[in-house]
PDB file of N, CA and C in Angstrom:
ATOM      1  N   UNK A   1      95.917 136.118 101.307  1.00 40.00           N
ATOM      2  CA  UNK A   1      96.545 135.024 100.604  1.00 40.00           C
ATOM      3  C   UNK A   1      97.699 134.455 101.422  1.00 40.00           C
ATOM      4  N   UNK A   2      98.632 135.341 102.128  1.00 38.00           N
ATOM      5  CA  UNK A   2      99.481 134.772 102.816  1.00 38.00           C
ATOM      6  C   UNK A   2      98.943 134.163 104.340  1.00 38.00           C
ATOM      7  N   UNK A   3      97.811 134.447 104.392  1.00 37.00           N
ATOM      8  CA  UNK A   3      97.298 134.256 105.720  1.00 37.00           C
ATOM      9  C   UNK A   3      96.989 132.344 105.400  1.00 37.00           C
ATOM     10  N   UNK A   4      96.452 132.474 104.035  1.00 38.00           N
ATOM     11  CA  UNK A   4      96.406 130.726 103.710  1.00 38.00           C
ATOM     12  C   UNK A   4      97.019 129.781 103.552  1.00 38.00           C
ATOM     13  N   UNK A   5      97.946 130.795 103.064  1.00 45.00           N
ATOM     14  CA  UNK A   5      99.680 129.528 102.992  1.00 45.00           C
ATOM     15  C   UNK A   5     100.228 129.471 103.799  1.00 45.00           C
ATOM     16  N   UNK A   6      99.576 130.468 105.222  1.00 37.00           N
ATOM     17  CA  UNK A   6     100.815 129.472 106.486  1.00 37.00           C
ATOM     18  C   UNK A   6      99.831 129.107 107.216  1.00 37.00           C
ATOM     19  N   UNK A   7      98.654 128.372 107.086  1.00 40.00           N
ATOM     20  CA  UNK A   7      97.441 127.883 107.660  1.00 40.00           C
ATOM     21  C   UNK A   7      97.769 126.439 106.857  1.00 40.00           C
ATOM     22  N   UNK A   8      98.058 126.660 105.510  1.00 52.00           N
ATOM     23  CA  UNK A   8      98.232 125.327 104.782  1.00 52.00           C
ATOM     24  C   UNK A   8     100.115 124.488 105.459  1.00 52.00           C
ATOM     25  N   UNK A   9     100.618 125.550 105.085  1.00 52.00           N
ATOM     26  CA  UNK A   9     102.225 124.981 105.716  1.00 52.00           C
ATOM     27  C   UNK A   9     102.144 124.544 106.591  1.00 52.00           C
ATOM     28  N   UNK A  10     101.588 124.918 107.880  1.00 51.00           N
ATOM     29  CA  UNK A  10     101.021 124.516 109.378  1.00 51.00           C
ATOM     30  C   UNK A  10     100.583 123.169 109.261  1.00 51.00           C
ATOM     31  N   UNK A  11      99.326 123.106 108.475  1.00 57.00           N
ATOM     32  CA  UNK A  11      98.797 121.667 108.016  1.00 57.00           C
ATOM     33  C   UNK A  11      99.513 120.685 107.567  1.00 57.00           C
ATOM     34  N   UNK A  12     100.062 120.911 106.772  1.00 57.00           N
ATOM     35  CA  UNK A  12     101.248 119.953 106.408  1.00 57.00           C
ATOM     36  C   UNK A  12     102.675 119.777 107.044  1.00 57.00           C
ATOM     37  N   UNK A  13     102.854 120.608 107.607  1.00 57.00           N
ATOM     38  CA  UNK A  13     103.682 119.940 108.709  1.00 57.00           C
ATOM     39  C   UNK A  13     103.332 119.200 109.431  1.00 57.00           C
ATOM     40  N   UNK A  14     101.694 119.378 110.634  1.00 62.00           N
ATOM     41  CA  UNK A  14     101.426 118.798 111.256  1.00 62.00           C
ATOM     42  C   UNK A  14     101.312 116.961 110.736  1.00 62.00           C
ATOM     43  N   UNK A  15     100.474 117.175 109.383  1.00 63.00           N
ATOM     44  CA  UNK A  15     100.518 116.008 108.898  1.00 63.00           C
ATOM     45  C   UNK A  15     101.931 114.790 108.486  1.00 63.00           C
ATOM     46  N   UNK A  16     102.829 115.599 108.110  1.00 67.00           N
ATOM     47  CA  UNK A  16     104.151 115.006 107.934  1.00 67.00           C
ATOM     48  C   UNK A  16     105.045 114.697 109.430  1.00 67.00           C
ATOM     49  N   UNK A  17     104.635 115.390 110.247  1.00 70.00           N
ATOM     50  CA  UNK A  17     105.616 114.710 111.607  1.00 70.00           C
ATOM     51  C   UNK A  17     105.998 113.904 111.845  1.00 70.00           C
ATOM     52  N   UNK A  18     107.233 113.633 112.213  1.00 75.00           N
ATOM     53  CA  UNK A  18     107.795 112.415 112.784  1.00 75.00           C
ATOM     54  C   UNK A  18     109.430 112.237 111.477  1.00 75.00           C
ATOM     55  N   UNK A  19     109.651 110.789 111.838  1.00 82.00           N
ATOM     56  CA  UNK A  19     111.123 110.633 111.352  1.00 82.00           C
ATOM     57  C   UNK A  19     110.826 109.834 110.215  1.00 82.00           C
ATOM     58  N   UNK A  20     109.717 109.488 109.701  1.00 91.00           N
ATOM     59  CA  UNK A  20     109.440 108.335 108.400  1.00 91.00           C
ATOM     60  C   UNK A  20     108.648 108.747 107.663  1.00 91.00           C
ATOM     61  N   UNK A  21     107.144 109.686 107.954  1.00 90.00           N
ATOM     62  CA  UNK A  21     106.723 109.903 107.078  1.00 90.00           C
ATOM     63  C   UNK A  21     106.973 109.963 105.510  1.00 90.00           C
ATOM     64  N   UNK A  22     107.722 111.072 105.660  1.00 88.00           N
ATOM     65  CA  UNK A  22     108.746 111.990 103.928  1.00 88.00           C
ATOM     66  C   UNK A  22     109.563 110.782 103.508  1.00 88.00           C
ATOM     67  N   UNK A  23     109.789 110.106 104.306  1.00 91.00           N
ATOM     68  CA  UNK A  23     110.760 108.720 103.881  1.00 91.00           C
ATOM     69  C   UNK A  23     109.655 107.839 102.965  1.00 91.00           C
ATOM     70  N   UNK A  24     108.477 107.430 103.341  1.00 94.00           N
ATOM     71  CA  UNK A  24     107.557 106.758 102.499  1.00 94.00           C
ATOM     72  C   UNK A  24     106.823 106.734 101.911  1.00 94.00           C
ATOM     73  N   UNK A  25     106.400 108.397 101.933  1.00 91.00           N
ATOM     74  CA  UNK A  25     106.129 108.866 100.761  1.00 91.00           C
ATOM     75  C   UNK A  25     106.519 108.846  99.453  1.00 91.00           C
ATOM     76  N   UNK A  26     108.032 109.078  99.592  1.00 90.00           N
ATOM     77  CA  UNK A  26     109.499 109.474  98.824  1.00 90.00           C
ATOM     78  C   UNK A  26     109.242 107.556  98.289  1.00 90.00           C
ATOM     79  N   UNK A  27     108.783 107.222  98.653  1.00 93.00           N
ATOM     80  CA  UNK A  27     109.240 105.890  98.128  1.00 93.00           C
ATOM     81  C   UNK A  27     107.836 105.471  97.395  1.00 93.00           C
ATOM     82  N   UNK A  28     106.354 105.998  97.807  1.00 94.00           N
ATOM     83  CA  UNK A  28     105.396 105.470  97.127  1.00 94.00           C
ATOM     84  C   UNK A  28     105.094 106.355  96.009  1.00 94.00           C
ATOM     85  N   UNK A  29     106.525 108.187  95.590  1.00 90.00           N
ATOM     86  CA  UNK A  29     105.925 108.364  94.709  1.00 90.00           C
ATOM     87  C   UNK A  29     106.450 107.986  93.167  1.00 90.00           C
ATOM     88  N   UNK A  30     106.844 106.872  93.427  1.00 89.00           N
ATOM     89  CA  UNK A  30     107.160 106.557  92.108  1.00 89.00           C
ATOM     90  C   UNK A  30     106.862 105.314  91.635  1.00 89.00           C
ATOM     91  N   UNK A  31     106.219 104.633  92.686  1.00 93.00           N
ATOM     92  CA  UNK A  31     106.000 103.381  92.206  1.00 93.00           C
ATOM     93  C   UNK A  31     104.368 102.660  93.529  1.00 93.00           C
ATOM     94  N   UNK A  32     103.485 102.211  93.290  1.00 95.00           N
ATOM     95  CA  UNK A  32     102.824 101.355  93.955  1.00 95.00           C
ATOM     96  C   UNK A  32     104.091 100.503  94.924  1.00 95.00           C
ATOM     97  N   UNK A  33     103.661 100.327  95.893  1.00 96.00           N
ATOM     98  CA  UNK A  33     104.947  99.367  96.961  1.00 96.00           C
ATOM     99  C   UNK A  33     103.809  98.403  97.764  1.00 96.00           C
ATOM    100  N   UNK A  34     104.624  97.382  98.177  1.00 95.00           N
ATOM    101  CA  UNK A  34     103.880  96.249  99.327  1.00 95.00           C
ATOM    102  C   UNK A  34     104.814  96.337 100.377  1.00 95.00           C
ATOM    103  N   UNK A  35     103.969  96.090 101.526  1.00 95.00           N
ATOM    104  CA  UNK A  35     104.612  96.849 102.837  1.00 95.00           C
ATOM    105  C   UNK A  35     105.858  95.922 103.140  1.00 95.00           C
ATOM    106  N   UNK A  36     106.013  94.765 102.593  1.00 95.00           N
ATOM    107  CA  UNK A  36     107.557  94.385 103.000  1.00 95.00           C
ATOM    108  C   UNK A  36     108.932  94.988 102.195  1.00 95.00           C
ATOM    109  N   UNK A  37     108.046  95.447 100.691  1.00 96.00           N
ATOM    110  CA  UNK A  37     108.979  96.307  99.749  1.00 96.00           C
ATOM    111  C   UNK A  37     109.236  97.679 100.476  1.00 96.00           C
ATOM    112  N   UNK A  38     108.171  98.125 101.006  1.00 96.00           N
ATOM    113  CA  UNK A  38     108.443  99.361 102.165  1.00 96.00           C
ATOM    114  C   UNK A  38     109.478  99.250 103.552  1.00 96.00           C
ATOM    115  N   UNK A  39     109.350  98.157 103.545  1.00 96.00           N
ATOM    116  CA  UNK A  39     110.379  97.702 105.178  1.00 96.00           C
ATOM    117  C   UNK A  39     111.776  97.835 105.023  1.00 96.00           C
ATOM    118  N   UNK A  40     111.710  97.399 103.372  1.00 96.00           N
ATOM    119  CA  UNK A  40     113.364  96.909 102.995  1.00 96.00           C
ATOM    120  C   UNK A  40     113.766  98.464 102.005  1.00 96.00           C
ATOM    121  N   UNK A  41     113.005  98.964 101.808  1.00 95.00           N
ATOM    122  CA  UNK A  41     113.444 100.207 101.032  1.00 95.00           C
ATOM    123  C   UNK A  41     113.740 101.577 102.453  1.00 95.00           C
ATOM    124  N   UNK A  42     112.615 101.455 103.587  1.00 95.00           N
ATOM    125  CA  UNK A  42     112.277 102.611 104.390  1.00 95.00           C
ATOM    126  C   UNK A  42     113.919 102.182 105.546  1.00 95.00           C
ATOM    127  N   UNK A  43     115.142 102.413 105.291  1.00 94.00           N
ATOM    128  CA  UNK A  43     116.196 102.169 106.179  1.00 94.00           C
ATOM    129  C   UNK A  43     115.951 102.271 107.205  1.00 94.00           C
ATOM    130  N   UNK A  44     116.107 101.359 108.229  1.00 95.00           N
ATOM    131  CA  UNK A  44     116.398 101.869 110.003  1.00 95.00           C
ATOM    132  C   UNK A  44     114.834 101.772 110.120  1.00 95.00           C
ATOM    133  N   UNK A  45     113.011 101.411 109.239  1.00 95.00           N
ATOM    134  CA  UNK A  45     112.509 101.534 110.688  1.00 95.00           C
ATOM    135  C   UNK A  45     111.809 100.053 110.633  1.00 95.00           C
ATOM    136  N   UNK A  46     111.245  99.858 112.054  1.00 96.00           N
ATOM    137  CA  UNK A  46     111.069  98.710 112.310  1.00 96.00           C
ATOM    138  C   UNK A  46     109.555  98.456 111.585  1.00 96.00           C
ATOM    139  N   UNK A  47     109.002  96.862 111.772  1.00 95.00           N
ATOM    140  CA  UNK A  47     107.857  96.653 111.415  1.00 95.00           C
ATOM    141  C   UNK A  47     106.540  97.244 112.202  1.00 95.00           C
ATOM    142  N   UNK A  48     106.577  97.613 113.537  1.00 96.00           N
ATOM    143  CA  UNK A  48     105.762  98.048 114.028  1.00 96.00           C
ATOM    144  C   UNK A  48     105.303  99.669 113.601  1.00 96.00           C
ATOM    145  N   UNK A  49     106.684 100.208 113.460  1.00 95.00           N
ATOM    146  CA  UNK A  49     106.629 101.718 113.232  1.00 95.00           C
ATOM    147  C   UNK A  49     105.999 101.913 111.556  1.00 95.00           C
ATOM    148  N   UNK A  50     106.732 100.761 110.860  1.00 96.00           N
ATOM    149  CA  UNK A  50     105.999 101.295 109.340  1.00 96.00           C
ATOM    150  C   UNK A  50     104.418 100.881 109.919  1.00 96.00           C
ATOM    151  N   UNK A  51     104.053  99.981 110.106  1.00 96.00           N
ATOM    152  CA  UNK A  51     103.009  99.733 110.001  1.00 96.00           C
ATOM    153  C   UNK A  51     101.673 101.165 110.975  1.00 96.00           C
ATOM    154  N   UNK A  52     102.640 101.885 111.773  1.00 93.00           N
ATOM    155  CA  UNK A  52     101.509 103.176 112.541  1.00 93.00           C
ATOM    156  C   UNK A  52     101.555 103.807 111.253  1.00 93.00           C
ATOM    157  N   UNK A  53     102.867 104.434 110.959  1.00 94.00           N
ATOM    158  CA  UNK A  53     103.187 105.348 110.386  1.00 94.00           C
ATOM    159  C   UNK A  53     102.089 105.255 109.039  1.00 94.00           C
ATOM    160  N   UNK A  54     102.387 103.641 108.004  1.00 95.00           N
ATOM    161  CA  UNK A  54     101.123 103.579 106.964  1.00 95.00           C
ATOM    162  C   UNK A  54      99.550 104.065 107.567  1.00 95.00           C
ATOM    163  N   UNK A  55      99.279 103.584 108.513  1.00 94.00           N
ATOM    164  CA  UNK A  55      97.771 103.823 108.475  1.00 94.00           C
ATOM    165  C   UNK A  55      97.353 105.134 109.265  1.00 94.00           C
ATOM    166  N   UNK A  56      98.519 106.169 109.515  1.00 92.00           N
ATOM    167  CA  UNK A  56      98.374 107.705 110.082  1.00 92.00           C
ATOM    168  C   UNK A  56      98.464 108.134 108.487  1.00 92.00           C
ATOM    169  N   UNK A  57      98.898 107.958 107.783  1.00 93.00           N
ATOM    170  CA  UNK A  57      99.134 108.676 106.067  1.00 93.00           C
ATOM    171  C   UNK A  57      97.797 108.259 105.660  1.00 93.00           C
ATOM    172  N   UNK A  58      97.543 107.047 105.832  1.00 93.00           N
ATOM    173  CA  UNK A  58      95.946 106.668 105.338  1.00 93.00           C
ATOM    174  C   UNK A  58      95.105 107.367 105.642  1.00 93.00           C
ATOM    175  N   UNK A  59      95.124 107.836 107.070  1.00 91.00           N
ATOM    176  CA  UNK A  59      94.193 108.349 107.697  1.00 91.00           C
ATOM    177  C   UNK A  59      93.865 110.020 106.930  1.00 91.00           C
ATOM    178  N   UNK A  60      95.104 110.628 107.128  1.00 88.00           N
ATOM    179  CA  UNK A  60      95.452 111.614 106.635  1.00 88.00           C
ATOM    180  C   UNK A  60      95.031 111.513 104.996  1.00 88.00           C
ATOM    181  N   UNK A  61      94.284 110.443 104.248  1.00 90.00           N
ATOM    182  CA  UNK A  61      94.253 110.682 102.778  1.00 90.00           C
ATOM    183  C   UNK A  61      95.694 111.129 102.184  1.00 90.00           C
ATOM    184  N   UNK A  62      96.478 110.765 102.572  1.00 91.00           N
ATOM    185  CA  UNK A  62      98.369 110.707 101.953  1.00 91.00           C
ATOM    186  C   UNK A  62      98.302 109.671 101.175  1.00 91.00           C
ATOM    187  N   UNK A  63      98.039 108.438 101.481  1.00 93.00           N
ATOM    188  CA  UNK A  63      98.787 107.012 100.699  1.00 93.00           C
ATOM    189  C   UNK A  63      96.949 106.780 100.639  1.00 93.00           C
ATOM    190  N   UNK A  64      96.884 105.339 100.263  1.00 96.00           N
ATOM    191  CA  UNK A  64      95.841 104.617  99.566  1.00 96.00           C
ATOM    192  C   UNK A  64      96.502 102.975  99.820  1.00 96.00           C
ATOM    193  N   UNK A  65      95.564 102.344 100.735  1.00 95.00           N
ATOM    194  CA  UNK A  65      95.413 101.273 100.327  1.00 95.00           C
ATOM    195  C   UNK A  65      94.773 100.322  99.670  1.00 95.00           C
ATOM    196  N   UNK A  66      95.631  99.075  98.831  1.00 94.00           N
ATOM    197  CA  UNK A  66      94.859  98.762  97.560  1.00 94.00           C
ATOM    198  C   UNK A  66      95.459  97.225  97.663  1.00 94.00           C
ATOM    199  N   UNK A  67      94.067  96.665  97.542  1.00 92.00           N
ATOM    200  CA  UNK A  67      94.106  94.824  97.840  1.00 92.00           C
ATOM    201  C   UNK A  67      93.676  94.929  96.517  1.00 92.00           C
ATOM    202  N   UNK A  68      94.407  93.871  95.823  1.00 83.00           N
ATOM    203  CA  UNK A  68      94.624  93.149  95.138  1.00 83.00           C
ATOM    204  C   UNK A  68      94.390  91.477  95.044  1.00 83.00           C
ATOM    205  N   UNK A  69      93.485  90.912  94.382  1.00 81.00           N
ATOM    206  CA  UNK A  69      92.686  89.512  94.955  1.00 81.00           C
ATOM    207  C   UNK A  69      93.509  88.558  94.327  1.00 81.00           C
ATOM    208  N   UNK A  70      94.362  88.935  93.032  1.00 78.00           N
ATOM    209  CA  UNK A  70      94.621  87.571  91.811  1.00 78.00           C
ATOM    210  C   UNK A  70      96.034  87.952  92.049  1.00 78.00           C
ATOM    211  N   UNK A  71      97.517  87.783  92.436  1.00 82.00           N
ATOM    212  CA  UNK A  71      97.248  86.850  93.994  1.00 82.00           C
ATOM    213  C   UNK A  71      96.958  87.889  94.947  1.00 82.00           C
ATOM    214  N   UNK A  72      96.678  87.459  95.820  1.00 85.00           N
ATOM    215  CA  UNK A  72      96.366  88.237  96.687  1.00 85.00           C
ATOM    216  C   UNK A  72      97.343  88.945  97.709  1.00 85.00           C
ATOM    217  N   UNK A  73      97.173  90.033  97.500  1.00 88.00           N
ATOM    218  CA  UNK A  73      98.186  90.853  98.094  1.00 88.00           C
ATOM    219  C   UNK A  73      97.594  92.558  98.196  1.00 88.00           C
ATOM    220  N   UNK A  74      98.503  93.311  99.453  1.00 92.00           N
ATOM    221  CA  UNK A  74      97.844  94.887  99.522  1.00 92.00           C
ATOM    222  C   UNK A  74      99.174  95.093  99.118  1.00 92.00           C
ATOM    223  N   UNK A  75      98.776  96.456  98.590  1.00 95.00           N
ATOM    224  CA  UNK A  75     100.135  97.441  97.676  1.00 95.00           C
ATOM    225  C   UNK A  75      99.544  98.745  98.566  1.00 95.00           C
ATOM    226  N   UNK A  76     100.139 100.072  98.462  1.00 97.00           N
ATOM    227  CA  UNK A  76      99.689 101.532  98.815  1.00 97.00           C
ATOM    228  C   UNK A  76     100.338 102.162  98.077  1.00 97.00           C
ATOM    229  N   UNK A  77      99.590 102.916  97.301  1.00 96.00           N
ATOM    230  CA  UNK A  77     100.111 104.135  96.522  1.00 96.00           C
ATOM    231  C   UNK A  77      99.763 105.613  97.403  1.00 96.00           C
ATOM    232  N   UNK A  78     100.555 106.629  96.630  1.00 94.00           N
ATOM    233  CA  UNK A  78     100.547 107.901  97.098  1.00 94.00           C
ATOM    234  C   UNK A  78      99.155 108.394  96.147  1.00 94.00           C
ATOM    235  N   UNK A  79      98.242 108.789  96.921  1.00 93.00           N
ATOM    236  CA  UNK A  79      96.906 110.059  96.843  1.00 93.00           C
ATOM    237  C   UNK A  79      97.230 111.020  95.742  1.00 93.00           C
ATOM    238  N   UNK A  80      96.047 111.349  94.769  1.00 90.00           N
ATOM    239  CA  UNK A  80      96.048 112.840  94.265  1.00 90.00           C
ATOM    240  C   UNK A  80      96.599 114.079  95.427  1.00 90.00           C
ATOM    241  N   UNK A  81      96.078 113.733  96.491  1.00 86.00           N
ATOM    242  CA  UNK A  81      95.946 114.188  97.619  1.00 86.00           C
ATOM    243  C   UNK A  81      97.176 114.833  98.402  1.00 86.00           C
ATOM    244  N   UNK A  82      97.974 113.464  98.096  1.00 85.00           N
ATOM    245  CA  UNK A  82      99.458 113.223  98.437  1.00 85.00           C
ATOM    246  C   UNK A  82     100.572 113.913  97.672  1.00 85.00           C
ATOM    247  N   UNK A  83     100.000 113.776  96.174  1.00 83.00           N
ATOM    248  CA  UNK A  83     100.763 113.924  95.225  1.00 83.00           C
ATOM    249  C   UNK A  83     100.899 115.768  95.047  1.00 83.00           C
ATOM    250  N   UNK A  84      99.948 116.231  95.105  1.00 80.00           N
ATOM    251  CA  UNK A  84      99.846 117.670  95.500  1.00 80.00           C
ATOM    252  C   UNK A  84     100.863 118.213  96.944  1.00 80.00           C
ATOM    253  N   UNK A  85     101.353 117.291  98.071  1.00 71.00           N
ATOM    254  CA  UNK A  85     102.245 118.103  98.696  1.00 71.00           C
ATOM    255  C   UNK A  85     103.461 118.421  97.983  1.00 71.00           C
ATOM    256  N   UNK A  86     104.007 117.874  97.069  1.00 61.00           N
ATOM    257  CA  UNK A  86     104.967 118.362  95.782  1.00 61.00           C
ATOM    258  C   UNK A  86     105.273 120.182  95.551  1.00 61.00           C
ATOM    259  N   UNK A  87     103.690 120.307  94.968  1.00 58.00           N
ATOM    260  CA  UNK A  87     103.563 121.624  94.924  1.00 58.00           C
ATOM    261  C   UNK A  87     103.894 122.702  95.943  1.00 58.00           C
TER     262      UNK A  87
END
């Protein structure tokens, strides 16, 4: 059992690396956000960096992106997936 929880801790570190991740997470778990509401909430990082950083969490099944047609616009929420690094 302990052999799984530092196979899992491992994992999730690897997945969380860097200086923004936990920052935008922290911000999609309480609310759906649109990535300019992310720019102006995520302090200090630039547009290029949110924009890796969103689609490495995507990748990772962390966040969720979600287009919206009536108006049209993308939002990203935080994953069941996501919502479980809590635990």
């Amino acid at each position: 059992m302990l052999l799984i929880s530092l196979f899992e801790s491992s994992d999730t570190m690897e997945i969380l690396n860097g200086k923004w991740k936990v920052s935008i997470i922290a911000c999609l778990c309480y609310q759906p956000m649109r990535y300019s509401e992310l720019l102006k909430e995520v302090k200090g990082i630039s547009g290029k960096m949110l924009s890796r950083e969103l689609k490495d969490l995507e990748m990772n099944q962390l966040i969720e992106r979600m287009l919206n047609t009536a108006p049209v616009a993308v939002e990203y929420k935080i994953t069941e997936y996501g919502k479980r690094l809590n635990n």
